Coordinates of C-alpha atoms in Angstrom, one line a residue:
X24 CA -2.0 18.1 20.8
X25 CA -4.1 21.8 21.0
X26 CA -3.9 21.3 17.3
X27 CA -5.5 18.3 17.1
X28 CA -7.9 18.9 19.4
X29 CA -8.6 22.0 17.6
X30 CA -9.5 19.5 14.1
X31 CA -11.4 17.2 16.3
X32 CA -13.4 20.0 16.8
X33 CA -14.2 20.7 13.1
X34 CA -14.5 17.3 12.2
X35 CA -18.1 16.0 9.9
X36 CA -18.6 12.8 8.4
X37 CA -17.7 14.3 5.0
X38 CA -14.7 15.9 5.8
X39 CA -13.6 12.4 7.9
X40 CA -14.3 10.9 4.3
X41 CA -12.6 13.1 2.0
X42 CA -9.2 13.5 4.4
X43 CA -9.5 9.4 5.0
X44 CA -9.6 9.9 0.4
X45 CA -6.5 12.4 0.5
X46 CA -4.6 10.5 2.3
X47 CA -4.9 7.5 0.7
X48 CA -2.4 9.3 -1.4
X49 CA 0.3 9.2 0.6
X50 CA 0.5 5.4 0.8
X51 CA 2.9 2.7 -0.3
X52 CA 0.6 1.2 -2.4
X53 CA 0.0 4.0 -4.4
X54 CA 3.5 5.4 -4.8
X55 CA 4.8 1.8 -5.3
X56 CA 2.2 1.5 -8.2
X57 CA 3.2 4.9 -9.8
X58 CA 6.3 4.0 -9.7
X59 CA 6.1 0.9 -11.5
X60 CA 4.4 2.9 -14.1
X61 CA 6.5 5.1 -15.1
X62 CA 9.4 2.6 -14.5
X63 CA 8.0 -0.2 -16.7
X64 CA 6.1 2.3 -19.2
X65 CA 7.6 5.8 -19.3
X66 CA 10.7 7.2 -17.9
X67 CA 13.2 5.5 -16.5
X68 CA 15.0 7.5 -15.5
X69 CA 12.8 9.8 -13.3
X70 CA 11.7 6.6 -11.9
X71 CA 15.2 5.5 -10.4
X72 CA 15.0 9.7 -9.1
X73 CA 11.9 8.8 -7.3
X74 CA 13.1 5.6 -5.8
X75 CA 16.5 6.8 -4.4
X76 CA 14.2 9.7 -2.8
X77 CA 11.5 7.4 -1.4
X78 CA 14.1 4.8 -0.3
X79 CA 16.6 7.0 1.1
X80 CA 14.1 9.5 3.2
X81 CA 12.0 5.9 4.6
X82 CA 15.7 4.8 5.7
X83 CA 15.9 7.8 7.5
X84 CA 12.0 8.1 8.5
X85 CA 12.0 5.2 10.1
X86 CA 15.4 5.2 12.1
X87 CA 13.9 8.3 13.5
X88 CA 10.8 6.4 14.2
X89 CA 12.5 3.7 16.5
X90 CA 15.1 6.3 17.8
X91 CA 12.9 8.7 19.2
X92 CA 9.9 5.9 20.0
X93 CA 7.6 9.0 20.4
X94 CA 3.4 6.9 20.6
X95 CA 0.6 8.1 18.5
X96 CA -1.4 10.7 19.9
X97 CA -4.1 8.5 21.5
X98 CA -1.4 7.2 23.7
X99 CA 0.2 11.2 24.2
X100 CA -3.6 11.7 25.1
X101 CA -5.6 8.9 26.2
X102 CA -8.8 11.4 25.7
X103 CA -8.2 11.8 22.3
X104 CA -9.8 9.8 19.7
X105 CA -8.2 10.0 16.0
X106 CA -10.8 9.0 13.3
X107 CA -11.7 5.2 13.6
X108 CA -11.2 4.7 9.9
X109 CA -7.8 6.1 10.0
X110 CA -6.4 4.1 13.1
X111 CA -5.3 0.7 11.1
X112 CA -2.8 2.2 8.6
X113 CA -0.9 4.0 11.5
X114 CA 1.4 1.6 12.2
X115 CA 4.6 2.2 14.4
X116 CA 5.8 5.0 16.4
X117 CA 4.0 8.7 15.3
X118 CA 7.6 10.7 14.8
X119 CA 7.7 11.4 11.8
X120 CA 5.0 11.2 9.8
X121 CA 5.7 7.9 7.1
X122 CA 2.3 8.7 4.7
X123 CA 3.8 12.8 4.6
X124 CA 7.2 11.3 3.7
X125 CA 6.0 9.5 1.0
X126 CA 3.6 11.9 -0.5
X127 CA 6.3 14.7 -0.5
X128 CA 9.1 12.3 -1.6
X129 CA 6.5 11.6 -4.7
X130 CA 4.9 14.8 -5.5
X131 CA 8.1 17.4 -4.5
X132 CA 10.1 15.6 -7.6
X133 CA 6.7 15.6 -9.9
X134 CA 6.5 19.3 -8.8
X135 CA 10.5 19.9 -9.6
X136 CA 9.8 18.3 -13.3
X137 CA 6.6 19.5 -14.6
X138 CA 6.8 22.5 -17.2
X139 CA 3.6 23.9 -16.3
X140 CA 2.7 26.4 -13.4
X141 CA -0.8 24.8 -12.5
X142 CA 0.6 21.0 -12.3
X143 CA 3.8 22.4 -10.3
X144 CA 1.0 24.2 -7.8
X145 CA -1.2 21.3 -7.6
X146 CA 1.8 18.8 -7.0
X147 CA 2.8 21.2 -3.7
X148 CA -1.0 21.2 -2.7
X149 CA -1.0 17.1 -3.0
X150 CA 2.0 17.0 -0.4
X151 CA 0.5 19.5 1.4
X152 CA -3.0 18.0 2.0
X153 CA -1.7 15.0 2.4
X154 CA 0.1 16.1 5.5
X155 CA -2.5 18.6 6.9
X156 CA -4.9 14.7 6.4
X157 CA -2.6 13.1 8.8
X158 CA -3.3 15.5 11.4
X159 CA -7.0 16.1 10.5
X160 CA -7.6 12.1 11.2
X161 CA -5.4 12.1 14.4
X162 CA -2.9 10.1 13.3
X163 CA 0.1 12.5 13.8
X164 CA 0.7 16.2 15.4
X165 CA 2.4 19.0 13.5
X166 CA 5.8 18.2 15.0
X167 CA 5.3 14.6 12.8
X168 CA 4.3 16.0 10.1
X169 CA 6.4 19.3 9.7
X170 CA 9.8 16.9 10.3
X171 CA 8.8 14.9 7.6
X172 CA 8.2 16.7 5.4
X173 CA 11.2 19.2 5.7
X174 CA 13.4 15.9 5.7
X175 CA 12.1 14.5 2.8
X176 CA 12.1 17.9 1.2
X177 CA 15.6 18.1 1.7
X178 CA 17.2 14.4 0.6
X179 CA 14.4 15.0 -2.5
X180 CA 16.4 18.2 -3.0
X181 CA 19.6 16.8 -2.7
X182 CA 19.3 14.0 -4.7
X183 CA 17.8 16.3 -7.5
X184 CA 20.3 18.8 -7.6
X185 CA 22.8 15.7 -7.7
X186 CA 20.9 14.0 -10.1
X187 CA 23.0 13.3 -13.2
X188 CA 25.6 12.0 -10.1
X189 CA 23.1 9.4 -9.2
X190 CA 21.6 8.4 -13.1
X191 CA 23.9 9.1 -15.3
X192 CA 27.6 9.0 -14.4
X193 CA 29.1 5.6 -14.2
X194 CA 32.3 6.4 -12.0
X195 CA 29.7 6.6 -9.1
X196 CA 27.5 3.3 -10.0
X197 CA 29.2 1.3 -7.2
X198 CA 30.0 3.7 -4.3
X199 CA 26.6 4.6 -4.2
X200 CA 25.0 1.3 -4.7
X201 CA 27.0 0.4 -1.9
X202 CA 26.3 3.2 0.6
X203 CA 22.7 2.5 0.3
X204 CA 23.4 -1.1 1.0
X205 CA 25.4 -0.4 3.8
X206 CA 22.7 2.2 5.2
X207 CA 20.2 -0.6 4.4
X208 CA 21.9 -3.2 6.1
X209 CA 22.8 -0.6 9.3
X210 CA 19.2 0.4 9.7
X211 CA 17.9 -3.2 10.2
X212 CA 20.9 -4.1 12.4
X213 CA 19.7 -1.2 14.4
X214 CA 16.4 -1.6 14.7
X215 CA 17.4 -5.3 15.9
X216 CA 19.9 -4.3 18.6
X217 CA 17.1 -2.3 19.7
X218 CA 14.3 -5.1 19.9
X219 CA 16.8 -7.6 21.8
X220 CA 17.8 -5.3 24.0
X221 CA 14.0 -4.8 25.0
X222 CA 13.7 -0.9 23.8
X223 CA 11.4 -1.9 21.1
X224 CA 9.0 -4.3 20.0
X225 CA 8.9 -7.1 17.2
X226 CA 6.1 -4.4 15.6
X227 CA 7.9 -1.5 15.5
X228 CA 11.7 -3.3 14.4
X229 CA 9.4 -5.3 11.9
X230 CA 8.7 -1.4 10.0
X231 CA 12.5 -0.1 10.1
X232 CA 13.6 -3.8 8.6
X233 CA 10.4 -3.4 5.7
X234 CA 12.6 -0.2 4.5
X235 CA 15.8 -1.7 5.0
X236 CA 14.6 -4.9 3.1
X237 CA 13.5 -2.7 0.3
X238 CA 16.6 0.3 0.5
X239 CA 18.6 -3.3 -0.2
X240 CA 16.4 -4.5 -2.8
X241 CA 17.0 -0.9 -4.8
X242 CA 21.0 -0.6 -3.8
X243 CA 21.3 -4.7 -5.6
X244 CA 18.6 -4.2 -8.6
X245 CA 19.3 -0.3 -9.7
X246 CA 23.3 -1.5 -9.8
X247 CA 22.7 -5.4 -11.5
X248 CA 20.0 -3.2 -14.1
X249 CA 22.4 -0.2 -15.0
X250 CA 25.5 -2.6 -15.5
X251 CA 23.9 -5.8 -17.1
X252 CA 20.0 -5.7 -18.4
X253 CA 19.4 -2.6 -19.5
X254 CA 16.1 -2.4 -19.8
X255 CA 14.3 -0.1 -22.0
X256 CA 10.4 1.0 -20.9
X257 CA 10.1 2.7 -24.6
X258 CA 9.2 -0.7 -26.1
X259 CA 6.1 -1.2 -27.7
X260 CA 3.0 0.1 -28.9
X261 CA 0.9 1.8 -26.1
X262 CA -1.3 -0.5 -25.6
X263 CA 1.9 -3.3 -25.0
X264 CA 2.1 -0.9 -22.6
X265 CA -0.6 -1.2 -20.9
X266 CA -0.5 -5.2 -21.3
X267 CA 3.0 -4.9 -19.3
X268 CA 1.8 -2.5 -16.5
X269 CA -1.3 -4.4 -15.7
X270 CA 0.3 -7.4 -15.9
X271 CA 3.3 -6.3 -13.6
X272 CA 0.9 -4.8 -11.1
X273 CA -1.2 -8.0 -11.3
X274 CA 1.9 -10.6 -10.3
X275 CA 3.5 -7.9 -7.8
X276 CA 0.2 -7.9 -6.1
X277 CA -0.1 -11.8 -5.9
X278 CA 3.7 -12.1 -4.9
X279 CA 3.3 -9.3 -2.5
X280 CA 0.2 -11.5 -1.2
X281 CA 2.3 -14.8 -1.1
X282 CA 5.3 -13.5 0.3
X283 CA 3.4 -11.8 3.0
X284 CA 2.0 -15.3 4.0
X285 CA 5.0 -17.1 4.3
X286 CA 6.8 -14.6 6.0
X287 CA 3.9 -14.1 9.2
X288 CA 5.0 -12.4 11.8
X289 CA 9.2 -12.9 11.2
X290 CA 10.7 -10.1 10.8
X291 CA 14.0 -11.1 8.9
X292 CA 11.4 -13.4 6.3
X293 CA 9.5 -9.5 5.9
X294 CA 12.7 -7.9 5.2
X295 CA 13.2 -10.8 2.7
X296 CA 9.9 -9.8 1.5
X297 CA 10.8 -6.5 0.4
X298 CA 13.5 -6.7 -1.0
X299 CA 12.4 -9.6 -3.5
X300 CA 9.7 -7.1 -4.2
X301 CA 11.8 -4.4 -5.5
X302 CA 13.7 -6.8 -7.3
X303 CA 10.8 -8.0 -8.9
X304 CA 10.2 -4.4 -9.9
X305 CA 13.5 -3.2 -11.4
X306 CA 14.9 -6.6 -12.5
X307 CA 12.6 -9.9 -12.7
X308 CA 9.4 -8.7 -14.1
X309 CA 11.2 -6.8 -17.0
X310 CA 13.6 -9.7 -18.0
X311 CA 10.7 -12.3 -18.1
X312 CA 8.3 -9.8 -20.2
X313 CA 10.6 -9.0 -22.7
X314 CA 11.6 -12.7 -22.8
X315 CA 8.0 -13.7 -23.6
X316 CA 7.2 -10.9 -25.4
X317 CA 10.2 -11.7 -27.9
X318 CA 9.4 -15.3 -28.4
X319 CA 6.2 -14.1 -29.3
X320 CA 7.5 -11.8 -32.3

């Protein structure tokens, strides 16, 4: 808390602005929509890498979360005051840091692949910022943060050095599809037991059963896509391309927007919610648009 006290201190209305723009980085949205970029456009491959380190890492992220139940710091320190503007994306418990997670889960592998010194410097100062933003605004101390970001560092690791284990070689296809299930499916039961039992709230459950939804949605639609569709994000003319990722962004938005008003405030309907999202991502979206596209040719 001496450390965030400390940034309080230097705090200006610009620098509140320009942390509040850096860490924008580090959200969902953002590495969702990337995602979907390179998955429906570019690489598929290095997508699927991404999303077995952003899955696996927010698994583990938020069973640390409702484990250690550790409040944000204005609770720590009812004195202190994080940056207003900041205060609505910092849902659930503080420990660790979920927007630090999910920067270094998306810039660390970006980092690992890129051939040039510059881009593999400015993808370690992305995660980086990103983190340091999280304490800047208040939402997190350097405990949160630093946790994070050595986890993540280490499954993103892992999973790279393991790589052609994970993407390429068949023999493994279904024991690890079904470990992440099985992780998916413990997490939620977890964070349920601990919500009936009265140690957590429907809030805080609601955020480990979101990952578990979507760790679920990933184990089902990376194994059903490598074994039956097969879905090449080579075809087409660039801007096809284009057409398919605005068009994919455009109906994940509006069924991200429908789901999320029919599932309220239940928390089994928002794990539901997720993972039909990700399946939407890997499997449904790519089947219908090469459908249409070759009734069309």
């Amino acid at each position: 808390m001496s450390f965030l006290w400390f940034l309080e201190g230097i705090r200006t209305p610009f620098l509140d602005k320009l942390m509040q723009f850096i860490t924008y980085f580090g959200q969902e949205v953002i590495i969702i929509a990337f995602v979907c970029a390179l998955y429906w456009c570019i690489d598929k491959r290095f997508a699927y890498l991404l999303g077995f380190t952003y899955f696996t890492a927010g698994l583990c992220v938020q069973t640390l979360k409702v484990t250690f139940r550790i409040p944000r710091p204005w609770v720590l320190d009812p004195a202190f005051h994080a940056v207003e503007s900041a205060v609505p994306g910092a849902t659930g418990y503080s420990f660790p840091s979920g927007h630090t997670q999910g920067a270094t889960c998306l810039f660390y592998p970006l980092a690992k692949k890129s051939q040039k010194l510059l881009l593999k410097i400015l993808c370690v100062l992305a995660f980086l910022l990103i983190g340091f933003s999280r304490m800047y605004l208040g939402c997190h101390t350097p405990k949160d943060v630093l946790v994070s970001m050595g986890l993540s560092l280490l499954i993103a690791t892992f999973i790279w050095h393991f790589q052609s284990a994970f993407l390429d070689d068949n023999r493994y296809l279904k024991p690890i599809a079904l470990i992440l299930f099985l992780t998916s499916i413990a997490v939620a039961l977890y964070a349920l037991w601990l919500m009936k039992n009265g140690t957590i709230s429907a809030k805080y459950a609601s955020d480990c059963c979101k990952a578990a939804g979507a760790g679920l949605g990933f184990s089902v639609g990376w194994y059903l896509e490598r074994t039956h569709f097969h879905f090449d994000p080579q075809i087409g003319s660039t801007s096809a391309k284009v057409i398919r990722l605005l068009l994919g962004l455009f109906f994940t938005v509006l069924l991200k927007e429908g789901l999320g008003m029919l599932a309220q405030s239940s928390i089994l309907a928002k794990m539901a919610e997720y993972f039909i999202l990700v399946l939407w991502i890997l499997i449904i979206y790519p089947w219908i648009y090469h459908k249409l596209a070759r009734r069309n040719l």
